[in-house]
Every structure is written in structure tokens, then in C-alpha cells.
mmCIF file of C-alpha atoms in Angstrom:
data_model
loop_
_atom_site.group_PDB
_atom_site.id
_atom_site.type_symbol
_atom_site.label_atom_id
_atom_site.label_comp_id
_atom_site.label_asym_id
_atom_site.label_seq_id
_atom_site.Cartn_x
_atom_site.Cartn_y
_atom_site.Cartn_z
ATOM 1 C CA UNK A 194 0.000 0.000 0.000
ATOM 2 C CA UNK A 195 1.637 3.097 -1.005
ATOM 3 C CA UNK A 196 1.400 5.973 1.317
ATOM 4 C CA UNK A 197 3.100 8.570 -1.451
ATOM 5 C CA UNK A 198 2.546 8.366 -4.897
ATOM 6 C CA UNK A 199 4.164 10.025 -7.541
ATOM 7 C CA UNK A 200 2.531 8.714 -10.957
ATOM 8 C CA UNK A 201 4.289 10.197 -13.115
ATOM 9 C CA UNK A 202 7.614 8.051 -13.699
ATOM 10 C CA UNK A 203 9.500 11.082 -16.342
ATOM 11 C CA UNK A 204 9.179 14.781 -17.289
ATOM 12 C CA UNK A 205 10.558 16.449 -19.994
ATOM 13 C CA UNK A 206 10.889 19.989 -19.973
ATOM 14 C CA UNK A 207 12.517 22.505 -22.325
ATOM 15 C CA UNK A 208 15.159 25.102 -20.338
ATOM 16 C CA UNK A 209 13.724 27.932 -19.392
ATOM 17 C CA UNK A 210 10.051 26.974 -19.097
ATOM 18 C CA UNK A 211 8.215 25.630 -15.728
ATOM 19 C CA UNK A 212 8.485 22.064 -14.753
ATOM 20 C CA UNK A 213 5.736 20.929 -12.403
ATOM 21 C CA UNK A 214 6.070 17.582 -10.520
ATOM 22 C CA UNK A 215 3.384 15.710 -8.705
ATOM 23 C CA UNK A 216 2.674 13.995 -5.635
ATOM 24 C CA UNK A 217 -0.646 12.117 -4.305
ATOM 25 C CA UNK A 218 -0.649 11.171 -0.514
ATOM 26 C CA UNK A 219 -3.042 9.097 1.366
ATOM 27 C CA UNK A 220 -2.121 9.056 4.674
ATOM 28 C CA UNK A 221 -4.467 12.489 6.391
ATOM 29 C CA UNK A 222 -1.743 11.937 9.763
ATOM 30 C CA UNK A 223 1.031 13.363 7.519
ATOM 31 C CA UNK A 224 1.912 16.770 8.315
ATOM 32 C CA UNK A 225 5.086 17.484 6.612
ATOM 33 C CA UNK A 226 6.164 17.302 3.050
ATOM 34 C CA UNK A 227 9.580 17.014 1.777
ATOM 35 C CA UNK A 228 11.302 17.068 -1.615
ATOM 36 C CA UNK A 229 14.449 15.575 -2.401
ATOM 37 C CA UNK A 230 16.553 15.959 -5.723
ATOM 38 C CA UNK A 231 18.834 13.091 -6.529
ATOM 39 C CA UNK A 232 21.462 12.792 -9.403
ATOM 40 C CA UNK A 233 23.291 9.329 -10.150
ATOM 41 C CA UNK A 234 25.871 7.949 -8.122
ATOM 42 C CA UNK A 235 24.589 10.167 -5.214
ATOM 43 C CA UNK A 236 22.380 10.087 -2.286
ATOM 44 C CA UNK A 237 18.933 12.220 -2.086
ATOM 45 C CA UNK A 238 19.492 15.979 -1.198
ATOM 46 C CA UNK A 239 16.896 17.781 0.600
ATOM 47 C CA UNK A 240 15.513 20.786 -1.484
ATOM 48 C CA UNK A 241 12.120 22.005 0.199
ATOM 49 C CA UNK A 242 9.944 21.283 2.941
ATOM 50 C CA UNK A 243 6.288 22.467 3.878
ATOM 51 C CA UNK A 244 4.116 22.245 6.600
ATOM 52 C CA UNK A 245 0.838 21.533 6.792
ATOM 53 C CA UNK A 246 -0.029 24.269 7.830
ATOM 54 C CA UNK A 247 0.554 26.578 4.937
ATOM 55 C CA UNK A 248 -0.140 25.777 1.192
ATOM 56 C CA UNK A 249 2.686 27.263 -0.168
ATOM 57 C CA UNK A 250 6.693 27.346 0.194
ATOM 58 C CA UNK A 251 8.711 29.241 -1.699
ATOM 59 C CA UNK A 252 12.714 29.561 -2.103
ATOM 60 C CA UNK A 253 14.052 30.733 -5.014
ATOM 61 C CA UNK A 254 13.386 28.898 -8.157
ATOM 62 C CA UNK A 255 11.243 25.935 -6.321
ATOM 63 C CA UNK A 256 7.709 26.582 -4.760
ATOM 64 C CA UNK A 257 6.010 23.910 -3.256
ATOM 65 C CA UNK A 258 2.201 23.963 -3.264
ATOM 66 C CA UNK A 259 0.054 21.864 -1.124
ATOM 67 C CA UNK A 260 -3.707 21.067 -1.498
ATOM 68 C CA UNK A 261 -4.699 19.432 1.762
ATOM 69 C CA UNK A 262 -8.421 18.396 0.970
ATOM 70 C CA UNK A 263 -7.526 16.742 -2.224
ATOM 71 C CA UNK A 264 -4.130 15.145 -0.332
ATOM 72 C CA UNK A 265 -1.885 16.386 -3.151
ATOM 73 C CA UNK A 266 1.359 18.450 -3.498
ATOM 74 C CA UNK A 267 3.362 19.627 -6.108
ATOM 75 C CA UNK A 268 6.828 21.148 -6.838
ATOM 76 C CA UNK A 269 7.208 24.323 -9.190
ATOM 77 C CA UNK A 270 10.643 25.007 -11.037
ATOM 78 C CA UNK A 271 10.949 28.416 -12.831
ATOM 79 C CA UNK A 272 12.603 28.089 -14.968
ATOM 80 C CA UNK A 273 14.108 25.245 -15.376
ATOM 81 C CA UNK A 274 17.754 25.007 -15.993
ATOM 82 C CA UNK A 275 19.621 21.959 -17.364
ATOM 83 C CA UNK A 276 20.947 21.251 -14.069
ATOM 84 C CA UNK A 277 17.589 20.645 -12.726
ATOM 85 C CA UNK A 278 17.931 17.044 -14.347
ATOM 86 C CA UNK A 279 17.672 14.335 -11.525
ATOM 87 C CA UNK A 280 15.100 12.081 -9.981
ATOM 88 C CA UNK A 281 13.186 14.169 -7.892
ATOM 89 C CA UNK A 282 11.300 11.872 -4.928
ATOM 90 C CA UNK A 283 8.631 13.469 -2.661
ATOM 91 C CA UNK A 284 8.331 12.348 0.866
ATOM 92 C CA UNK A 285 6.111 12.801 4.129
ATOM 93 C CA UNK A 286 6.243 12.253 7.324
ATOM 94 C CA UNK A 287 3.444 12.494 10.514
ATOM 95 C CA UNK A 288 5.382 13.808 13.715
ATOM 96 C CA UNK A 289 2.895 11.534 15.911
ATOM 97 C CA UNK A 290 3.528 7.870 15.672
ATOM 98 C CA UNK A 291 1.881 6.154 12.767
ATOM 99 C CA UNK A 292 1.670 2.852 12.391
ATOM 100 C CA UNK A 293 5.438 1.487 11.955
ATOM 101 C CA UNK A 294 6.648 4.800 10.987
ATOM 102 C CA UNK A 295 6.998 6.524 13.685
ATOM 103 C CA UNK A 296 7.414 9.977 12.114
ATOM 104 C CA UNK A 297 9.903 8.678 9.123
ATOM 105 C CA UNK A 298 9.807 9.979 5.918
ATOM 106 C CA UNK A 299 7.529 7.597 3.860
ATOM 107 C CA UNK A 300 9.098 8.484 -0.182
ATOM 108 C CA UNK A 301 7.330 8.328 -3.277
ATOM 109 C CA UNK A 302 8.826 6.107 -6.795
ATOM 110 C CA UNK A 303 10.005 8.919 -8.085
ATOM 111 C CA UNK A 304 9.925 11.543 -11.196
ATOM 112 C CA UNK A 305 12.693 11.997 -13.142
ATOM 113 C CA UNK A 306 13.057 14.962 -14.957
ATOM 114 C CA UNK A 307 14.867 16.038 -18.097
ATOM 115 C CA UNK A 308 15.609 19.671 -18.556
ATOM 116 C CA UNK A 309 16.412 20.240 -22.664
ATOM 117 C CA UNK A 310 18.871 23.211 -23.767
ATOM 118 C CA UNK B 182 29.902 15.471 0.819
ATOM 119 C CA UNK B 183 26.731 15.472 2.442
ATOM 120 C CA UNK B 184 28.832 14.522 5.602
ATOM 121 C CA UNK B 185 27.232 10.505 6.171
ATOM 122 C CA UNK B 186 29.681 8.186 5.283
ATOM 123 C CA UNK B 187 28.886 4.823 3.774
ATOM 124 C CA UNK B 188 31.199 2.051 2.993
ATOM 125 C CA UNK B 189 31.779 0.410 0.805
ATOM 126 C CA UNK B 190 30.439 2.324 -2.119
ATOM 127 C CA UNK B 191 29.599 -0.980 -4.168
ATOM 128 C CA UNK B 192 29.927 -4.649 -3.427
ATOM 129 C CA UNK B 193 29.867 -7.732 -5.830
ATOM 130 C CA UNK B 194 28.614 -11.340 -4.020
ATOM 131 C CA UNK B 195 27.287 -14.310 -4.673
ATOM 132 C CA UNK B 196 23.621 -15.886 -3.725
ATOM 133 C CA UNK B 197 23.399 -17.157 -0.141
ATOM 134 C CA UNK B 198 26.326 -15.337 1.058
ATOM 135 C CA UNK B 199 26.621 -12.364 3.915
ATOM 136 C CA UNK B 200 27.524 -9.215 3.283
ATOM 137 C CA UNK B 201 27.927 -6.152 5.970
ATOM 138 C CA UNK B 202 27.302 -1.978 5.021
ATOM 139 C CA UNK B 203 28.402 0.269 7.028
ATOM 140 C CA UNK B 204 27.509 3.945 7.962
ATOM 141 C CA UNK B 205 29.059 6.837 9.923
ATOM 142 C CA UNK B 206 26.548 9.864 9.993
ATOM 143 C CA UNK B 207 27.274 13.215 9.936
ATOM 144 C CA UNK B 208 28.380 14.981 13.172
ATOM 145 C CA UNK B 209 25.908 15.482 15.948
ATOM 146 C CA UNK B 210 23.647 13.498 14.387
ATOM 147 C CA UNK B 211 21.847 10.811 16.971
ATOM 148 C CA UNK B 212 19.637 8.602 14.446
ATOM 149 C CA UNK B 213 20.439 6.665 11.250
ATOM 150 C CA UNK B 214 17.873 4.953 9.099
ATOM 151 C CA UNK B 215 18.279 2.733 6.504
ATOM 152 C CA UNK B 216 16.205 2.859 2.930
ATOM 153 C CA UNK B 217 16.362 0.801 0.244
ATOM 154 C CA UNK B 218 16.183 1.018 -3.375
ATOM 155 C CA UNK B 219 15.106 -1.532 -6.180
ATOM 156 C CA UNK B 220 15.010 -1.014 -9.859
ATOM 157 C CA UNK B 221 11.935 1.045 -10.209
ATOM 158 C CA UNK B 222 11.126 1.236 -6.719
ATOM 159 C CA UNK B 223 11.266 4.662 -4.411
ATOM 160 C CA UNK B 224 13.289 4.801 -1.425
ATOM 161 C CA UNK B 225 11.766 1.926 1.400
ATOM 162 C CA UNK B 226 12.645 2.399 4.703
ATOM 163 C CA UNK B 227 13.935 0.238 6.310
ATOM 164 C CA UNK B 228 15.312 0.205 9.771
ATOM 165 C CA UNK B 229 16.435 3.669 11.875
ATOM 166 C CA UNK B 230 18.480 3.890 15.222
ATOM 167 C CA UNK B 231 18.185 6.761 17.792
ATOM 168 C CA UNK B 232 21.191 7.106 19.983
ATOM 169 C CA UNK B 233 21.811 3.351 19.884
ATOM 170 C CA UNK B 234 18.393 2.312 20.016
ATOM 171 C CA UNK B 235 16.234 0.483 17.802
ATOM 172 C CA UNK B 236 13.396 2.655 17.370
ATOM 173 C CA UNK B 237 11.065 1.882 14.294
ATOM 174 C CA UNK B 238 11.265 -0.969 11.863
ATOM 175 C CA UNK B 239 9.945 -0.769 8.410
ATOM 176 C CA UNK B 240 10.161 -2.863 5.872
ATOM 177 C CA UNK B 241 13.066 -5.227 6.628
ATOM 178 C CA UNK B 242 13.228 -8.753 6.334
ATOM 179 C CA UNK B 243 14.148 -11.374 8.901
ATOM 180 C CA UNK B 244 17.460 -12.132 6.366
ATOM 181 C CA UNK B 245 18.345 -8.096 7.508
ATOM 182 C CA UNK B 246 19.528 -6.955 10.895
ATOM 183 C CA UNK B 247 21.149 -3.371 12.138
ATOM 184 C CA UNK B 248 22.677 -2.294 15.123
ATOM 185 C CA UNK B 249 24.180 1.176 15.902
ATOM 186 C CA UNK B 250 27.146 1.148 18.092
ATOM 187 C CA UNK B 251 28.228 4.173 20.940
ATOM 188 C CA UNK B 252 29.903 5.928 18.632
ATOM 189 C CA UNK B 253 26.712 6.226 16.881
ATOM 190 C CA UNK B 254 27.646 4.567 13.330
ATOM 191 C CA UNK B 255 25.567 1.845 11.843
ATOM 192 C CA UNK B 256 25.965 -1.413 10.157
ATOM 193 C CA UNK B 257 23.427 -3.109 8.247
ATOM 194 C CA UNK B 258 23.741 -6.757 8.138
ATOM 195 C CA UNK B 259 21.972 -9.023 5.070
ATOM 196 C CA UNK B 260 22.500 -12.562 4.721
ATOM 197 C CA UNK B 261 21.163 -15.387 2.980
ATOM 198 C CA UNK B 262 21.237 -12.946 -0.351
ATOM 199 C CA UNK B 263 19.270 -13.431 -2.974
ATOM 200 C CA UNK B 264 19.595 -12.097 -6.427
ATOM 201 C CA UNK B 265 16.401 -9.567 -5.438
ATOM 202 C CA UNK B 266 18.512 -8.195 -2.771
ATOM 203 C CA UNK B 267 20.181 -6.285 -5.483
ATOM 204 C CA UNK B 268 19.451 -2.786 -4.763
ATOM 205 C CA UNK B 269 21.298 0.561 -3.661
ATOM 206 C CA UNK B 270 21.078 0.721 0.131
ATOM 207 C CA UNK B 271 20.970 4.653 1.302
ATOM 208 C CA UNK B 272 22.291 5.255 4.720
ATOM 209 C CA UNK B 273 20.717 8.876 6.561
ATOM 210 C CA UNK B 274 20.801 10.458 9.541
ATOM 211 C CA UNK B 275 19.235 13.432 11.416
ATOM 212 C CA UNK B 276 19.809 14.859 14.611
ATOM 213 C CA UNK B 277 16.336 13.940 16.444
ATOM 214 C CA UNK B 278 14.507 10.780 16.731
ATOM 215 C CA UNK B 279 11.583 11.974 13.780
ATOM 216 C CA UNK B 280 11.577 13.520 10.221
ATOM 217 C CA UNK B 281 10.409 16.912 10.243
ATOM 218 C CA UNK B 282 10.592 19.744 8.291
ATOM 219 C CA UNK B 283 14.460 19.338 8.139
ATOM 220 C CA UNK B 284 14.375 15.970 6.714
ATOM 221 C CA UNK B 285 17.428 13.676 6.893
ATOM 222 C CA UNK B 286 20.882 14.205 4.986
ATOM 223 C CA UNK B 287 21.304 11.233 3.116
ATOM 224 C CA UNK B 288 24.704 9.192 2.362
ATOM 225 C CA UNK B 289 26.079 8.327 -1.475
ATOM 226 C CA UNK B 290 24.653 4.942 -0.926
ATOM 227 C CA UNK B 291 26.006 1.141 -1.382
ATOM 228 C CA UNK B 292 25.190 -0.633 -4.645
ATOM 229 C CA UNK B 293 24.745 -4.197 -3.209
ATOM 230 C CA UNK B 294 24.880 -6.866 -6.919
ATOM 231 C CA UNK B 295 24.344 -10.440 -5.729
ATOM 232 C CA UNK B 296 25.247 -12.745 -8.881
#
């Protein structure tokens, strides 16, 4: 049963326009949601977090958006830059204990994206 | 360097052998968890430590065991292999015992191929 879903397994996106990734939850306990940008041959990085409290999170190029009553967030890039290219994975966590996760970060498949020159 | 240490960074072995990964995180952190990845598969957690302790189990089979030692690293023990344990193994760590809006930092991983 996945908790985080992101459905769409690729992106391409031409540089300079906006690249918009996508990510379905289930779980209503979760009250944090994280993104994470990974390239090959390296571990996730954190980009941006959000609470669920607020809808929106911005910080520079990447805005995260968050719809609570339709349990779905997603990730803005403007614009996109060839650099942007990695798997980006979306993850959530609930700081009260859920089930076996105990407030760790549950992670979606993944999206990856390709940024074209 | 995100500052969490994993070693080795890939390891070759055959079915039914034992193989141990190992994990220093990054300073002042007091948990580690575990995550695994599979072809096509997002990160599954699958095992995390606080300050020594065990402290939530995910998805880890009775093949896999962990332990973090005082000096806070981590090894994560799988035996019996089997060619689906192929996978990259992630190592993270944060400084409290949840994820939160600060997330974990994540190590550059151990590709695990069992032939």
C-alpha cells in the first residue's frame, strides 16, 4: 500500500520553461512534506519542505504547493535550468507515531526529470 | 559530501552469502535509518536507530539486521542474499529521533549486486 505516490515516472521539460512535478498522498496523519533531488551515483538531497499548515513554500526557483483536501502536493521550477535534471522523490512524514513509521519519511517512486537546452 | 559516510560504495557477491554496510553519519547526528532502493522502486525504509536504540522498523526482512554502536555509526547486516537483494542501500541520519521539516541528509549509498 503506497502511502506517497508520484505517478508520473519522467518529465521532460525545455530550459527555461516551468516544470511541475506531482505527488498524491493518502495518509491524512502526515503533516510534513519534503522534496528531495537526486542525481546518479549520489544520495537524495533535501531541497524544500512544507508544513501543513501553509499551502505554499517558496525559495528561489522551487515553490512547493500543497492542497490538503484533495491530499496532493506539487513542486514548481521556474525556470528550469539543465541542471535541474535528476530524480526528484517526494516524501512525508506524521510527527505523531503512525503505524510502523513513527514519524519517518515515507518516499514516493520517483519523477525523473529532463531539462532540454 | 553530504557529511554521512557509507562504505563500501559498491559490493559484488554471490547468492546465499553475507555481506555487511556500514555507515558513519554526519556529526551530531543521533539517528540513522536505513532505505532501500530496487530497480523502479522509491526509497523503502527500512530500519532507523536513535542514539543506539532500535526505534522503528519498516520494511526489513528477517534475512536483515542493524545495530548502531556508541559511537553512533551503523551497520546493516543481510544474509542469505538473494539475487532480489540487489538494490542501492541509502544510509541517513538526522539529529532527532523523527523527520520533520528538516528531513534527513542522506549518504552516497552502497550498490549491493548479488550474482
Amino acid at each position: 500500500d503506497q502511502q506517497v505516490k508520484q505517478n508520473s515516472p519522467s518529465l521532460s521539460v525545455q530550459e527555461g520553461r516551468i516544470s511541475i512535478l506531482n505527488c498524491d498522498y493518502t495518509n491524512s496523519m502526515f503533516d510534513y512534506f519534503l522534496w528531495y533531488k537526486k542525481y546518479p551515483a549520489e544520495g537524495p538531497t533535501f531541497l524544500i519542505s512544507i508544513s501543513s499548515i501553509k499551502d505554499k513554500n517558496e525559495d528561489g526557483r522551487f515553490t512547493v504547493f500543497l492542497n490538503k483536501s484533495a491530499k496532493h502536493l506539487s513542486l514548481h521550477i521556474v525556470p528550469s535550468q539543465p541542471g535541474d535534471s535528476a530524480v526528484y522523490f517526494c516524501a512525508a512524514s506524521a510527527r505523531l507515531n503512525y503505524g510502523g513509521s513513527q514519524g519517518n519519511l515515507i518516499f514516493g517512486k520517483g519523477t525523473k526529470l529532463s531539462v532540454k537546452p | 559530501d553530504s557529511g554521512v559516510t557509507q562504505t563500501p560504495k559498491h559490493l559484488i557477491t554471490a547468492t546465499g552469502q553475507r555481506v555487511t554496510l556500514r555507515c558513519s553519519p554526519r556529526s551530531g547526528d543521533l539517528s540513522v535509518y536505513w532505505y532501500q532502493q530496487s530497480l523502479d522502486q522509491g526509497l523503502q525504509f527500512l530500519i532507523q536507530y536513535y542514539n543506539g536504540e532500535e526505534r522503528a522498523k519498516g520494511n526489513i526482512l528477517e534475512r536483515f539486521s542493524a545495530q548502531q554502536f556508541p559511537d553512533l555509526h551503523s551497520e546493516l547486516n543481510l544474509s542469505s542474499l538473494e539475487l532480489g537483494d540487489s538494490a542501492l542501500y541509502f544510509c541517513a541520519s538526522s539529529i532527532s529521533r523523527t523527520g520533520s521539516a528538516y528531513g534527513y541528509t542522506f549518504g552516497s549509498g552502497t550498490r549491493l549486486t548479488v550474482v
